[in-house]
Each structure stands twice: as C-alpha cells, then as structure tokens.
Amino acid sequence: MGVLNVTPDSFSDGGRFVDVDRAVEHGLEMARHGAAIVDVGGESTRPGADPVPVDVELDRVVPVVQALAPHVRVSVDTAKPEVARAAVAAGASLINDVSASLHHVAASEQVGWVAMHMQGEPRTMQHDPVYGDVAAEVEAYLIGRARAAADAGVPEVWIDPGIGFGKTAAHNWQLLASLARLCATGWPVAVGTSRKAFLGAALAAADGTSGRTDPDDRLEGSVATAVRAAAAGAGMVRVHDVEATVAALAATRSAVRSTASVGLEQRESSRWL
Ligand code: HH2
C-alpha cells in the first residue's frame, strides 16, 4: 500500500501533493513501482494534529480518488463516514480507518475495511500512553473490531496494530516483535511503520548521531521493518517508499526461497512461499 497524503501538514509528505495533478502523478508512479493499493488521505493523524472539517477533507480527497481509481486499487484513509462514502462513490474499494469505527459504512457499501488500533486521539495520543501488555491488549481490541465487521457483512477485513498511535517507541517495538502472534489470529494483518519517529531514534543510535529528525531520512528503518513485518506474516505494508520496499521484499523472498531449497529454516521460509 503506497501512501498518498493530500494534506498540507502530514508528518512526512505534507504539502507535497496538495495539487491534484501532482497527487495523481505520484499515485500512478507508486502503482508503476509495484503498489497494489494507493491510500489517499486528506487529514493528518500525526501526533498533535487537529481535526479537519468534512468539506475540506472531501475537497482534498475526492478528485484524487476519482482520477486514480480507473488505474489502481484505491483506499481512503479517513475516520469520517461522509468522506468514506464519497470516496467509495468516486471509486475507492477499501476504507482505511484509523478510528476503527466505520465498519457499518464498509458493510453498507460492500467494500473492504482496515481496522487500526489507536489509544486516544491524534491530538493527545502521545502524551502518556500506558498498557499492561500492549500486544495482548491491541490483539484483543482488533479481534473484537474484526468480528463485529465480519458479523455486519464487511466482505474484506484487515487488522492493523497502529504503530505510533498512542504508543511509545518501546510499545512499537514490542508490537513488531509480536506480529507473528497477531497474524496467527487468522485475520489479514496490515502494518505501517514508514518514516515514523521511533525509527529515527533507532537509526540515530546506529549512526551515532543525535537523531534522524527528518522523516525522509528514515528509509533504511522503514524498509527493514516492512520486510520484518512481511516475514512475520503481514499481508500488507503501508509505505511511502514503494520502489525500495518492493525491491527489498523481492530480494528477501529470493533469499528465503534459496534457504528453503537447501532445507534450512523451514519455519521462517514457509511464511514466504
Ligand atoms: N499511519 C498513518 C496514517 N494512516 N493507516 C494505517 N492503517 N496504518 C498506519 O500505521 C497509518 C495509517 C500515519 O502516517 P502518514 O499517513 O504518513 O501521516 P499523517 O497521518 O501525518 O498524514
């Protein structure tokens, strides 16, 4: 899933694709580079972000969805039912829902739905996130949301642990470490680590620098964690850097296939073949 934020203030690509033509061009480029889905978002959910009025979000999202949908599968990254419905009418076939509350819209429109876990809301979610057992709590929540969606008749349901949404860096790493367990629930898993702040800290530690504060500077961490997520069984990774991620996934797949052919690491290999 390639990220296309048509916002002025997204944490990474904010302001780059507010022009409809540039946004569409970038969406098509990600599709050419191997994105199966382009995720169009008109409201930033970065920590501290304020909500956007519905008419503004509609104006940002609908023309871009309309232009891309004949060429590539489009999802809409929104927490608003009005925006989800309008995007589906414009051609989107997946609702990427950071609020995990729109399954009734996905059911009535008969489109797919991604339920993401978030503790709190974007404005305040990073103030002091607290869990007893983050992996167990996120899993229990997501299974509940997925069952509700399936019972309501949603034809395609994904679950996403919501990396960076009301989580400390330690919580994010714990969720990545326990991803295989989330995948073992049987629900298809989506994961978004791309360019997020916890990677900046890890990369800076590796560099011996004070911090990779520019999200564009977090490519290696984004790609490495996308590969790690896929190896754990995630069926979808949400990324800004499609070309690099697709190449890294292909190379890893080849490496794992040759490992399997010499009879080693069968458990790890079976996830990829
Ligand atoms: N992360 C972001 C937005 N939407 N959706 C899912 N399913 N999973 C994620 O991890 C996820 C998401 C945040 O990233 P981005 O869209 O790049 O930034 P912003 O929210 O500032 O627009």
PDB file of C-alpha atoms and ligand atoms in Angstrom:
ATOM      1  CA  MET A   1       0.000   0.000   0.000  1.00  0.00           C
ATOM      2  CA  GLY A   2       1.518   3.297  -1.119  1.00  0.00           C
ATOM      3  CA  VAL A   3       0.835   6.399   0.994  1.00  0.00           C
ATOM      4  CA  LEU A   4      -0.587   9.477  -0.741  1.00  0.00           C
ATOM      5  CA  ASN A   5      -1.321  12.279   1.691  1.00  0.00           C
ATOM      6  CA  VAL A   6      -3.166  15.173   0.038  1.00  0.00           C
ATOM      7  CA  THR A   7      -2.719  17.354   3.107  1.00  0.00           C
ATOM      8  CA  PRO A   8      -0.644  20.436   3.900  1.00  0.00           C
ATOM      9  CA  ASP A   9       0.552  19.031   7.237  1.00  0.00           C
ATOM     10  CA  SER A  10       1.215  15.271   7.156  1.00  0.00           C
ATOM     11  CA  PHE A  11       4.332  14.411   9.134  1.00  0.00           C
ATOM     12  CA  SER A  12       6.285  13.169   6.140  1.00  0.00           C
ATOM     13  CA  ASP A  13       4.822  14.167   2.762  1.00  0.00           C
ATOM     14  CA  GLY A  14       2.629  17.064   3.962  1.00  0.00           C
ATOM     15  CA  GLY A  15       2.338  19.845   1.372  1.00  0.00           C
ATOM     16  CA  ARG A  16       3.958  17.866  -1.441  1.00  0.00           C
ATOM     17  CA  PHE A  17       0.761  16.597  -3.065  1.00  0.00           C
ATOM     18  CA  VAL A  18      -1.909  19.203  -2.368  1.00  0.00           C
ATOM     19  CA  ASP A  19      -2.094  19.930  -6.094  1.00  0.00           C
ATOM     20  CA  VAL A  20      -4.453  17.333  -7.658  1.00  0.00           C
ATOM     21  CA  ASP A  21      -2.301  16.701 -10.744  1.00  0.00           C
ATOM     22  CA  ARG A  22       0.854  16.178  -8.690  1.00  0.00           C
ATOM     23  CA  ALA A  23      -1.004  13.873  -6.314  1.00  0.00           C
ATOM     24  CA  VAL A  24      -2.387  11.768  -9.168  1.00  0.00           C
ATOM     25  CA  GLU A  25       1.010  11.625 -10.832  1.00  0.00           C
ATOM     26  CA  HIS A  26       2.594  10.395  -7.590  1.00  0.00           C
ATOM     27  CA  GLY A  27      -0.164   7.811  -7.086  1.00  0.00           C
ATOM     28  CA  LEU A  28       0.362   6.447 -10.599  1.00  0.00           C
ATOM     29  CA  GLU A  29       4.107   6.380 -10.043  1.00  0.00           C
ATOM     30  CA  MET A  30       3.690   4.298  -6.883  1.00  0.00           C
ATOM     31  CA  ALA A  31       1.435   1.905  -8.825  1.00  0.00           C
ATOM     32  CA  ARG A  32       4.115   1.596 -11.531  1.00  0.00           C
ATOM     33  CA  HIS A  33       6.643   0.820  -8.821  1.00  0.00           C
ATOM     34  CA  GLY A  34       4.516  -2.038  -7.530  1.00  0.00           C
ATOM     35  CA  ALA A  35       1.962  -0.649  -5.074  1.00  0.00           C
ATOM     36  CA  ALA A  36      -1.171  -2.814  -5.236  1.00  0.00           C
ATOM     37  CA  ILE A  37      -3.166  -0.127  -3.439  1.00  0.00           C
ATOM     38  CA  VAL A  38      -2.787   3.661  -3.215  1.00  0.00           C
ATOM     39  CA  ASP A  39      -4.028   5.042   0.114  1.00  0.00           C
ATOM     40  CA  VAL A  40      -5.404   8.568  -0.269  1.00  0.00           C
ATOM     41  CA  GLY A  41      -5.646  10.634   2.932  1.00  0.00           C
ATOM     42  CA  GLY A  42      -6.958  14.175   3.425  1.00  0.00           C
ATOM     43  CA  GLU A  43      -6.456  14.554   7.166  1.00  0.00           C
ATOM     44  CA  SER A  44      -3.174  14.175   9.005  1.00  0.00           C
ATOM     45  CA  THR A  45      -3.225  11.866  12.007  1.00  0.00           C
ATOM     46  CA  ARG A  46       0.280  12.799  13.170  1.00  0.00           C
ATOM     47  CA  PRO A  47       0.625  13.344  16.924  1.00  0.00           C
ATOM     48  CA  GLY A  48      -0.834  16.730  17.814  1.00  0.00           C
ATOM     49  CA  ALA A  49      -2.835  17.102  14.586  1.00  0.00           C
ATOM     50  CA  ASP A  50      -6.141  18.961  14.754  1.00  0.00           C
ATOM     51  CA  PRO A  51      -9.224  17.516  13.010  1.00  0.00           C
ATOM     52  CA  VAL A  52     -10.076  18.824   9.515  1.00  0.00           C
ATOM     53  CA  PRO A  53     -13.660  19.925   8.614  1.00  0.00           C
ATOM     54  CA  VAL A  54     -15.513  17.395   6.495  1.00  0.00           C
ATOM     55  CA  ASP A  55     -15.936  19.692   3.440  1.00  0.00           C
ATOM     56  CA  VAL A  56     -12.179  20.400   3.358  1.00  0.00           C
ATOM     57  CA  GLU A  57     -11.329  16.706   3.557  1.00  0.00           C
ATOM     58  CA  LEU A  58     -13.864  15.910   0.808  1.00  0.00           C
ATOM     59  CA  ASP A  59     -12.383  18.590  -1.478  1.00  0.00           C
ATOM     60  CA  ARG A  60      -8.894  17.180  -0.989  1.00  0.00           C
ATOM     61  CA  VAL A  61      -9.689  13.504  -1.385  1.00  0.00           C
ATOM     62  CA  VAL A  62     -12.488  13.001  -3.915  1.00  0.00           C
ATOM     63  CA  PRO A  63     -10.860  14.379  -7.106  1.00  0.00           C
ATOM     64  CA  VAL A  64      -7.695  12.369  -6.479  1.00  0.00           C
ATOM     65  CA  VAL A  65      -9.599   9.141  -5.803  1.00  0.00           C
ATOM     66  CA  GLN A  66     -11.672   9.710  -8.932  1.00  0.00           C
ATOM     67  CA  ALA A  67      -8.602  10.166 -11.125  1.00  0.00           C
ATOM     68  CA  LEU A  68      -6.672   7.187  -9.702  1.00  0.00           C
ATOM     69  CA  ALA A  69      -9.425   4.577  -9.355  1.00  0.00           C
ATOM     70  CA  PRO A  70      -9.551   3.535 -13.037  1.00  0.00           C
ATOM     71  CA  HIS A  71      -5.808   2.737 -12.874  1.00  0.00           C
ATOM     72  CA  VAL A  72      -5.076   1.221  -9.443  1.00  0.00           C
ATOM     73  CA  ARG A  73      -6.955  -0.023  -6.392  1.00  0.00           C
ATOM     74  CA  VAL A  74      -7.595   2.962  -4.121  1.00  0.00           C
ATOM     75  CA  SER A  75      -8.193   3.073  -0.380  1.00  0.00           C
ATOM     76  CA  VAL A  76      -9.312   6.128   1.532  1.00  0.00           C
ATOM     77  CA  ASP A  77      -7.560   6.955   4.791  1.00  0.00           C
ATOM     78  CA  THR A  78     -10.306   8.581   6.813  1.00  0.00           C
ATOM     79  CA  ALA A  79     -12.192   8.410  10.085  1.00  0.00           C
ATOM     80  CA  LYS A  80     -15.264  10.246   8.728  1.00  0.00           C
ATOM     81  CA  PRO A  81     -18.258   8.311   7.352  1.00  0.00           C
ATOM     82  CA  GLU A  82     -19.119  11.103   4.870  1.00  0.00           C
ATOM     83  CA  VAL A  83     -15.617  11.050   3.389  1.00  0.00           C
ATOM     84  CA  ALA A  84     -15.553   7.240   3.268  1.00  0.00           C
ATOM     85  CA  ARG A  85     -18.882   7.143   1.392  1.00  0.00           C
ATOM     86  CA  ALA A  86     -17.875   9.872  -1.054  1.00  0.00           C
ATOM     87  CA  ALA A  87     -14.537   8.186  -1.756  1.00  0.00           C
ATOM     88  CA  VAL A  88     -16.277   4.867  -2.416  1.00  0.00           C
ATOM     89  CA  ALA A  89     -18.671   6.643  -4.796  1.00  0.00           C
ATOM     90  CA  ALA A  90     -15.569   8.051  -6.532  1.00  0.00           C
ATOM     91  CA  GLY A  91     -14.071   4.565  -6.934  1.00  0.00           C
ATOM     92  CA  ALA A  92     -12.273   3.587  -3.692  1.00  0.00           C
ATOM     93  CA  SER A  93     -12.792  -0.053  -2.675  1.00  0.00           C
ATOM     94  CA  LEU A  94     -11.110  -0.074   0.746  1.00  0.00           C
ATOM     95  CA  ILE A  95     -11.695   2.119   3.814  1.00  0.00           C
ATOM     96  CA  ASN A  96      -8.505   2.562   5.844  1.00  0.00           C
ATOM     97  CA  ASP A  97      -9.919   3.565   9.187  1.00  0.00           C
ATOM     98  CA  VAL A  98      -7.571   4.755  11.940  1.00  0.00           C
ATOM     99  CA  SER A  99     -10.606   5.136  14.221  1.00  0.00           C
ATOM    100  CA  ALA A 100     -11.728   1.511  13.643  1.00  0.00           C
ATOM    101  CA  SER A 101     -15.313   2.774  13.779  1.00  0.00           C
ATOM    102  CA  LEU A 102     -16.516   2.749  10.165  1.00  0.00           C
ATOM    103  CA  HIS A 103     -17.324  -0.924   9.651  1.00  0.00           C
ATOM    104  CA  HIS A 104     -21.020  -0.124   9.116  1.00  0.00           C
ATOM    105  CA  VAL A 105     -20.048   2.088   6.173  1.00  0.00           C
ATOM    106  CA  ALA A 106     -17.871  -0.692   4.729  1.00  0.00           C
ATOM    107  CA  ALA A 107     -20.752  -3.140   5.208  1.00  0.00           C
ATOM    108  CA  SER A 108     -23.376  -0.966   3.538  1.00  0.00           C
ATOM    109  CA  GLU A 109     -21.031  -0.032   0.676  1.00  0.00           C
ATOM    110  CA  GLN A 110     -19.730  -3.632   0.391  1.00  0.00           C
ATOM    111  CA  VAL A 111     -16.069  -2.596   0.342  1.00  0.00           C
ATOM    112  CA  GLY A 112     -13.012  -3.660   2.332  1.00  0.00           C
ATOM    113  CA  TRP A 113     -12.087  -2.205   5.712  1.00  0.00           C
ATOM    114  CA  VAL A 114      -8.834  -1.790   7.648  1.00  0.00           C
ATOM    115  CA  ALA A 115      -9.377  -1.537  11.413  1.00  0.00           C
ATOM    116  CA  MET A 116      -6.416   0.185  13.053  1.00  0.00           C
ATOM    117  CA  HIS A 117      -5.714   0.316  16.789  1.00  0.00           C
ATOM    118  CA  MET A 118      -5.235   3.739  18.365  1.00  0.00           C
ATOM    119  CA  GLN A 119      -5.112   4.660  22.045  1.00  0.00           C
ATOM    120  CA  GLY A 120      -6.757   8.082  22.456  1.00  0.00           C
ATOM    121  CA  GLU A 121      -6.961  10.538  19.565  1.00  0.00           C
ATOM    122  CA  PRO A 122      -4.212  12.160  17.451  1.00  0.00           C
ATOM    123  CA  ARG A 123      -4.191  15.496  19.314  1.00  0.00           C
ATOM    124  CA  THR A 124      -3.205  13.908  22.622  1.00  0.00           C
ATOM    125  CA  MET A 125      -2.333  10.248  21.936  1.00  0.00           C
ATOM    126  CA  GLN A 126       1.411  10.576  22.573  1.00  0.00           C
ATOM    127  CA  HIS A 127       1.090  12.351  25.921  1.00  0.00           C
ATOM    128  CA  ASP A 128       1.447   9.281  28.141  1.00  0.00           C
ATOM    129  CA  PRO A 129       0.382   6.013  26.502  1.00  0.00           C
ATOM    130  CA  VAL A 130       0.047   3.233  29.069  1.00  0.00           C
ATOM    131  CA  TYR A 131      -0.621  -0.500  28.622  1.00  0.00           C
ATOM    132  CA  GLY A 132      -0.350  -3.560  30.832  1.00  0.00           C
ATOM    133  CA  ASP A 133       0.528  -5.881  27.944  1.00  0.00           C
ATOM    134  CA  VAL A 134       0.480  -3.897  24.721  1.00  0.00           C
ATOM    135  CA  ALA A 135       0.456  -6.887  22.335  1.00  0.00           C
ATOM    136  CA  ALA A 136      -2.364  -8.670  24.171  1.00  0.00           C
ATOM    137  CA  GLU A 137      -4.492  -5.529  24.517  1.00  0.00           C
ATOM    138  CA  VAL A 138      -4.084  -4.494  20.880  1.00  0.00           C
ATOM    139  CA  GLU A 139      -4.850  -8.022  19.707  1.00  0.00           C
ATOM    140  CA  ALA A 140      -7.998  -8.341  21.842  1.00  0.00           C
ATOM    141  CA  TYR A 141      -9.262  -4.979  20.620  1.00  0.00           C
ATOM    142  CA  LEU A 142      -8.611  -5.752  16.956  1.00  0.00           C
ATOM    143  CA  ILE A 143     -10.209  -9.197  17.097  1.00  0.00           C
ATOM    144  CA  GLY A 144     -13.334  -7.587  18.587  1.00  0.00           C
ATOM    145  CA  ARG A 145     -13.474  -4.998  15.808  1.00  0.00           C
ATOM    146  CA  ALA A 146     -12.832  -7.589  13.095  1.00  0.00           C
ATOM    147  CA  ARG A 147     -15.585  -9.891  14.393  1.00  0.00           C
ATOM    148  CA  ALA A 148     -18.054  -7.010  14.544  1.00  0.00           C
ATOM    149  CA  ALA A 149     -17.207  -6.118  10.943  1.00  0.00           C
ATOM    150  CA  ALA A 150     -17.497  -9.694   9.692  1.00  0.00           C
ATOM    151  CA  ASP A 151     -20.844 -10.055  11.515  1.00  0.00           C
ATOM    152  CA  ALA A 152     -22.048  -6.835   9.877  1.00  0.00           C
ATOM    153  CA  GLY A 153     -21.191  -8.306   6.447  1.00  0.00           C
ATOM    154  CA  VAL A 154     -17.957  -6.478   5.546  1.00  0.00           C
ATOM    155  CA  PRO A 155     -16.509  -8.538   2.680  1.00  0.00           C
ATOM    156  CA  GLU A 156     -12.803  -7.935   3.424  1.00  0.00           C
ATOM    157  CA  VAL A 157     -11.414  -7.148   6.889  1.00  0.00           C
ATOM    158  CA  TRP A 158      -7.833  -6.209   7.804  1.00  0.00           C
ATOM    159  CA  ILE A 159      -6.393  -5.533  11.251  1.00  0.00           C
ATOM    160  CA  ASP A 160      -3.520  -3.108  11.937  1.00  0.00           C
ATOM    161  CA  PRO A 161      -1.725  -2.629  15.290  1.00  0.00           C
ATOM    162  CA  GLY A 162      -1.420   1.132  14.674  1.00  0.00           C
ATOM    163  CA  ILE A 163       2.320   1.691  15.056  1.00  0.00           C
ATOM    164  CA  GLY A 164       2.858   5.137  16.616  1.00  0.00           C
ATOM    165  CA  PHE A 165      -0.801   5.714  17.521  1.00  0.00           C
ATOM    166  CA  GLY A 166      -0.796   6.165  21.298  1.00  0.00           C
ATOM    167  CA  LYS A 167       2.394   4.119  21.703  1.00  0.00           C
ATOM    168  CA  THR A 168       5.890   4.749  22.965  1.00  0.00           C
ATOM    169  CA  ALA A 169       8.869   3.556  20.919  1.00  0.00           C
ATOM    170  CA  ALA A 170       9.089   0.541  23.247  1.00  0.00           C
ATOM    171  CA  HIS A 171       5.415  -0.272  22.567  1.00  0.00           C
ATOM    172  CA  ASN A 172       6.049  -0.066  18.814  1.00  0.00           C
ATOM    173  CA  TRP A 173       8.998  -2.452  19.008  1.00  0.00           C
ATOM    174  CA  GLN A 174       7.013  -4.855  21.185  1.00  0.00           C
ATOM    175  CA  LEU A 175       4.170  -4.840  18.657  1.00  0.00           C
ATOM    176  CA  LEU A 176       6.570  -5.534  15.798  1.00  0.00           C
ATOM    177  CA  ALA A 177       8.210  -8.322  17.799  1.00  0.00           C
ATOM    178  CA  SER A 178       4.844  -9.970  18.425  1.00  0.00           C
ATOM    179  CA  LEU A 179       3.442  -9.538  14.915  1.00  0.00           C
ATOM    180  CA  ALA A 180       3.540 -13.277  14.156  1.00  0.00           C
ATOM    181  CA  ARG A 181       1.134 -13.765  17.035  1.00  0.00           C
ATOM    182  CA  LEU A 182      -1.268 -11.174  15.590  1.00  0.00           C
ATOM    183  CA  CYS A 183      -1.022 -12.896  12.201  1.00  0.00           C
ATOM    184  CA  ALA A 184      -1.787 -16.240  13.865  1.00  0.00           C
ATOM    185  CA  THR A 185      -5.281 -14.933  14.695  1.00  0.00           C
ATOM    186  CA  GLY A 186      -6.090 -15.634  11.047  1.00  0.00           C
ATOM    187  CA  TRP A 187      -7.216 -12.070  10.272  1.00  0.00           C
ATOM    188  CA  PRO A 188      -5.146 -10.470   7.495  1.00  0.00           C
ATOM    189  CA  VAL A 189      -2.703  -8.024   9.053  1.00  0.00           C
ATOM    190  CA  ALA A 190      -1.619  -4.604   7.728  1.00  0.00           C
ATOM    191  CA  VAL A 191       1.292  -2.653   9.247  1.00  0.00           C
ATOM    192  CA  GLY A 192       2.519   0.933   8.840  1.00  0.00           C
ATOM    193  CA  THR A 193       5.967   1.796  10.173  1.00  0.00           C
ATOM    194  CA  SER A 194       7.039   4.015   7.276  1.00  0.00           C
ATOM    195  CA  ARG A 195       9.205   7.006   8.255  1.00  0.00           C
ATOM    196  CA  LYS A 196       7.806   7.061  11.807  1.00  0.00           C
ATOM    197  CA  ALA A 197       9.675   8.733  14.665  1.00  0.00           C
ATOM    198  CA  PHE A 198      10.655   5.569  16.584  1.00  0.00           C
ATOM    199  CA  LEU A 199      12.739   4.565  13.539  1.00  0.00           C
ATOM    200  CA  GLY A 200      14.549   7.902  13.646  1.00  0.00           C
ATOM    201  CA  ALA A 201      15.715   7.179  17.172  1.00  0.00           C
ATOM    202  CA  ALA A 202      16.911   3.650  16.294  1.00  0.00           C
ATOM    203  CA  LEU A 203      18.730   4.814  13.158  1.00  0.00           C
ATOM    204  CA  ALA A 204      20.376   7.672  15.019  1.00  0.00           C
ATOM    205  CA  ALA A 205      21.629   5.215  17.626  1.00  0.00           C
ATOM    206  CA  ALA A 206      23.147   3.152  14.787  1.00  0.00           C
ATOM    207  CA  ASP A 207      24.687   6.270  13.218  1.00  0.00           C
ATOM    208  CA  GLY A 208      25.987   7.608  16.494  1.00  0.00           C
ATOM    209  CA  THR A 209      24.200  10.883  15.687  1.00  0.00           C
ATOM    210  CA  SER A 210      21.799  12.849  17.837  1.00  0.00           C
ATOM    211  CA  GLY A 211      18.675  11.969  15.826  1.00  0.00           C
ATOM    212  CA  ARG A 212      17.219  11.457  12.382  1.00  0.00           C
ATOM    213  CA  THR A 213      14.610  14.128  12.795  1.00  0.00           C
ATOM    214  CA  ASP A 214      13.750  14.420   9.099  1.00  0.00           C
ATOM    215  CA  PRO A 215      11.227  11.666   8.205  1.00  0.00           C
ATOM    216  CA  ASP A 216      12.779  11.465   4.705  1.00  0.00           C
ATOM    217  CA  ASP A 217      15.945  10.260   6.443  1.00  0.00           C
ATOM    218  CA  ARG A 218      14.400   7.060   7.756  1.00  0.00           C
ATOM    219  CA  LEU A 219      14.391   4.932   4.598  1.00  0.00           C
ATOM    220  CA  GLU A 220      16.529   2.052   5.891  1.00  0.00           C
ATOM    221  CA  GLY A 221      14.425   1.665   9.025  1.00  0.00           C
ATOM    222  CA  SER A 222      11.202   1.865   7.023  1.00  0.00           C
ATOM    223  CA  VAL A 223      12.306  -0.814   4.574  1.00  0.00           C
ATOM    224  CA  ALA A 224      13.817  -3.085   7.247  1.00  0.00           C
ATOM    225  CA  THR A 225      10.674  -3.029   9.372  1.00  0.00           C
ATOM    226  CA  ALA A 226       8.418  -3.563   6.316  1.00  0.00           C
ATOM    227  CA  VAL A 227      10.461  -6.664   5.455  1.00  0.00           C
ATOM    228  CA  ARG A 228      10.324  -7.796   9.078  1.00  0.00           C
ATOM    229  CA  ALA A 229       6.539  -7.351   9.111  1.00  0.00           C
ATOM    230  CA  ALA A 230       6.089  -9.324   5.889  1.00  0.00           C
ATOM    231  CA  ALA A 231       8.366 -12.089   7.181  1.00  0.00           C
ATOM    232  CA  ALA A 232       6.175 -12.316  10.298  1.00  0.00           C
ATOM    233  CA  GLY A 233       3.156 -12.875   8.062  1.00  0.00           C
ATOM    234  CA  ALA A 234       1.684  -9.407   7.452  1.00  0.00           C
ATOM    235  CA  GLY A 235      -0.203  -9.319   4.176  1.00  0.00           C
ATOM    236  CA  MET A 236       0.077  -5.573   3.659  1.00  0.00           C
ATOM    237  CA  VAL A 237       2.681  -2.924   4.462  1.00  0.00           C
ATOM    238  CA  ARG A 238       1.751   0.751   4.210  1.00  0.00           C
ATOM    239  CA  VAL A 239       4.777   2.657   2.890  1.00  0.00           C
ATOM    240  CA  HIS A 240       5.903   5.967   1.410  1.00  0.00           C
ATOM    241  CA  ASP A 241       8.918   4.478  -0.409  1.00  0.00           C
ATOM    242  CA  VAL A 242       7.240   1.932  -2.660  1.00  0.00           C
ATOM    243  CA  GLU A 243      10.094   1.252  -5.077  1.00  0.00           C
ATOM    244  CA  ALA A 244      12.662   0.497  -2.351  1.00  0.00           C
ATOM    245  CA  THR A 245      10.218  -1.595  -0.339  1.00  0.00           C
ATOM    246  CA  VAL A 246       9.083  -3.694  -3.302  1.00  0.00           C
ATOM    247  CA  ALA A 247      12.708  -4.360  -4.239  1.00  0.00           C
ATOM    248  CA  ALA A 248      13.667  -5.306  -0.684  1.00  0.00           C
ATOM    249  CA  LEU A 249      10.681  -7.644  -0.392  1.00  0.00           C
ATOM    250  CA  ALA A 250      11.555  -9.309  -3.699  1.00  0.00           C
ATOM    251  CA  ALA A 251      15.195  -9.765  -2.690  1.00  0.00           C
ATOM    252  CA  THR A 252      14.197 -11.186   0.686  1.00  0.00           C
ATOM    253  CA  ARG A 253      11.765 -13.576  -0.990  1.00  0.00           C
ATOM    254  CA  SER A 254      14.558 -14.853  -3.260  1.00  0.00           C
ATOM    255  CA  ALA A 255      16.887 -15.288  -0.312  1.00  0.00           C
ATOM    256  CA  VAL A 256      14.279 -17.210   1.660  1.00  0.00           C
ATOM    257  CA  ARG A 257      13.431 -19.419  -1.342  1.00  0.00           C
ATOM    258  CA  SER A 258      17.051 -20.421  -1.730  1.00  0.00           C
ATOM    259  CA  THR A 259      17.296 -21.063   2.015  1.00  0.00           C
ATOM    260  CA  ALA A 260      14.274 -23.360   1.686  1.00  0.00           C
ATOM    261  CA  SER A 261      15.808 -25.166  -1.273  1.00  0.00           C
ATOM    262  CA  VAL A 262      18.756 -26.244   0.860  1.00  0.00           C
ATOM    263  CA  GLY A 263      16.387 -27.419   3.574  1.00  0.00           C
ATOM    264  CA  LEU A 264      17.143 -24.859   6.274  1.00  0.00           C
ATOM    265  CA  GLU A 265      14.947 -22.510   8.239  1.00  0.00           C
ATOM    266  CA  GLN A 266      11.749 -24.190   7.089  1.00  0.00           C
ATOM    267  CA  ARG A 267       9.527 -22.409   9.566  1.00  0.00           C
ATOM    268  CA  GLU A 268      10.687 -18.982   8.517  1.00  0.00           C
ATOM    269  CA  SER A 269      10.600 -19.936   4.836  1.00  0.00           C
ATOM    270  CA  SER A 270       7.066 -21.240   4.846  1.00  0.00           C
ATOM    271  CA  ARG A 271       5.740 -17.751   5.542  1.00  0.00           C
ATOM    272  CA  TRP A 272       7.146 -16.534   2.272  1.00  0.00           C
ATOM    273  CA  LEU A 273       6.470 -19.308  -0.213  1.00  0.00           C
TER     274      LEU A 273
HETATM  275  N1  HH2 B   1      -0.289   5.534   9.771  1.00  0.00           N
HETATM  276  C1  HH2 B   1      -0.600   6.781   9.384  1.00  0.00           C
HETATM  277  C2  HH2 B   1      -1.798   7.051   8.712  1.00  0.00           C
HETATM  278  N2  HH2 B   1      -2.660   6.059   8.411  1.00  0.00           N
HETATM  279  N3  HH2 B   1      -3.227   3.770   8.453  1.00  0.00           N
HETATM  280  C3  HH2 B   1      -2.959   2.510   8.817  1.00  0.00           C
HETATM  281  N4  HH2 B   1      -3.801   1.516   8.504  1.00  0.00           N
HETATM  282  N5  HH2 B   1      -1.789   2.206   9.496  1.00  0.00           N
HETATM  283  C4  HH2 B   1      -0.889   3.159   9.845  1.00  0.00           C
HETATM  284  O1  HH2 B   1       0.136   2.821  10.503  1.00  0.00           O
HETATM  285  C5  HH2 B   1      -1.161   4.513   9.472  1.00  0.00           C
HETATM  286  C6  HH2 B   1      -2.370   4.784   8.768  1.00  0.00           C
HETATM  287  C7  HH2 B   1       0.346   7.895   9.670  1.00  0.00           C
HETATM  288  O2  HH2 B   1       1.206   8.122   8.601  1.00  0.00           O
HETATM  289  P1  HH2 B   1       1.032   9.221   7.418  1.00  0.00           P
HETATM  290  O3  HH2 B   1      -0.238   8.990   6.665  1.00  0.00           O
HETATM  291  O4  HH2 B   1       2.243   9.197   6.597  1.00  0.00           O
HETATM  292  O5  HH2 B   1       0.992  10.620   8.132  1.00  0.00           O
HETATM  293  P2  HH2 B   1      -0.149  11.633   8.510  1.00  0.00           P
HETATM  294  O6  HH2 B   1      -1.096  10.921   9.416  1.00  0.00           O
HETATM  295  O7  HH2 B   1       0.577  12.772   9.188  1.00  0.00           O
HETATM  296  O8  HH2 B   1      -0.856  12.076   7.257  1.00  0.00           O
END
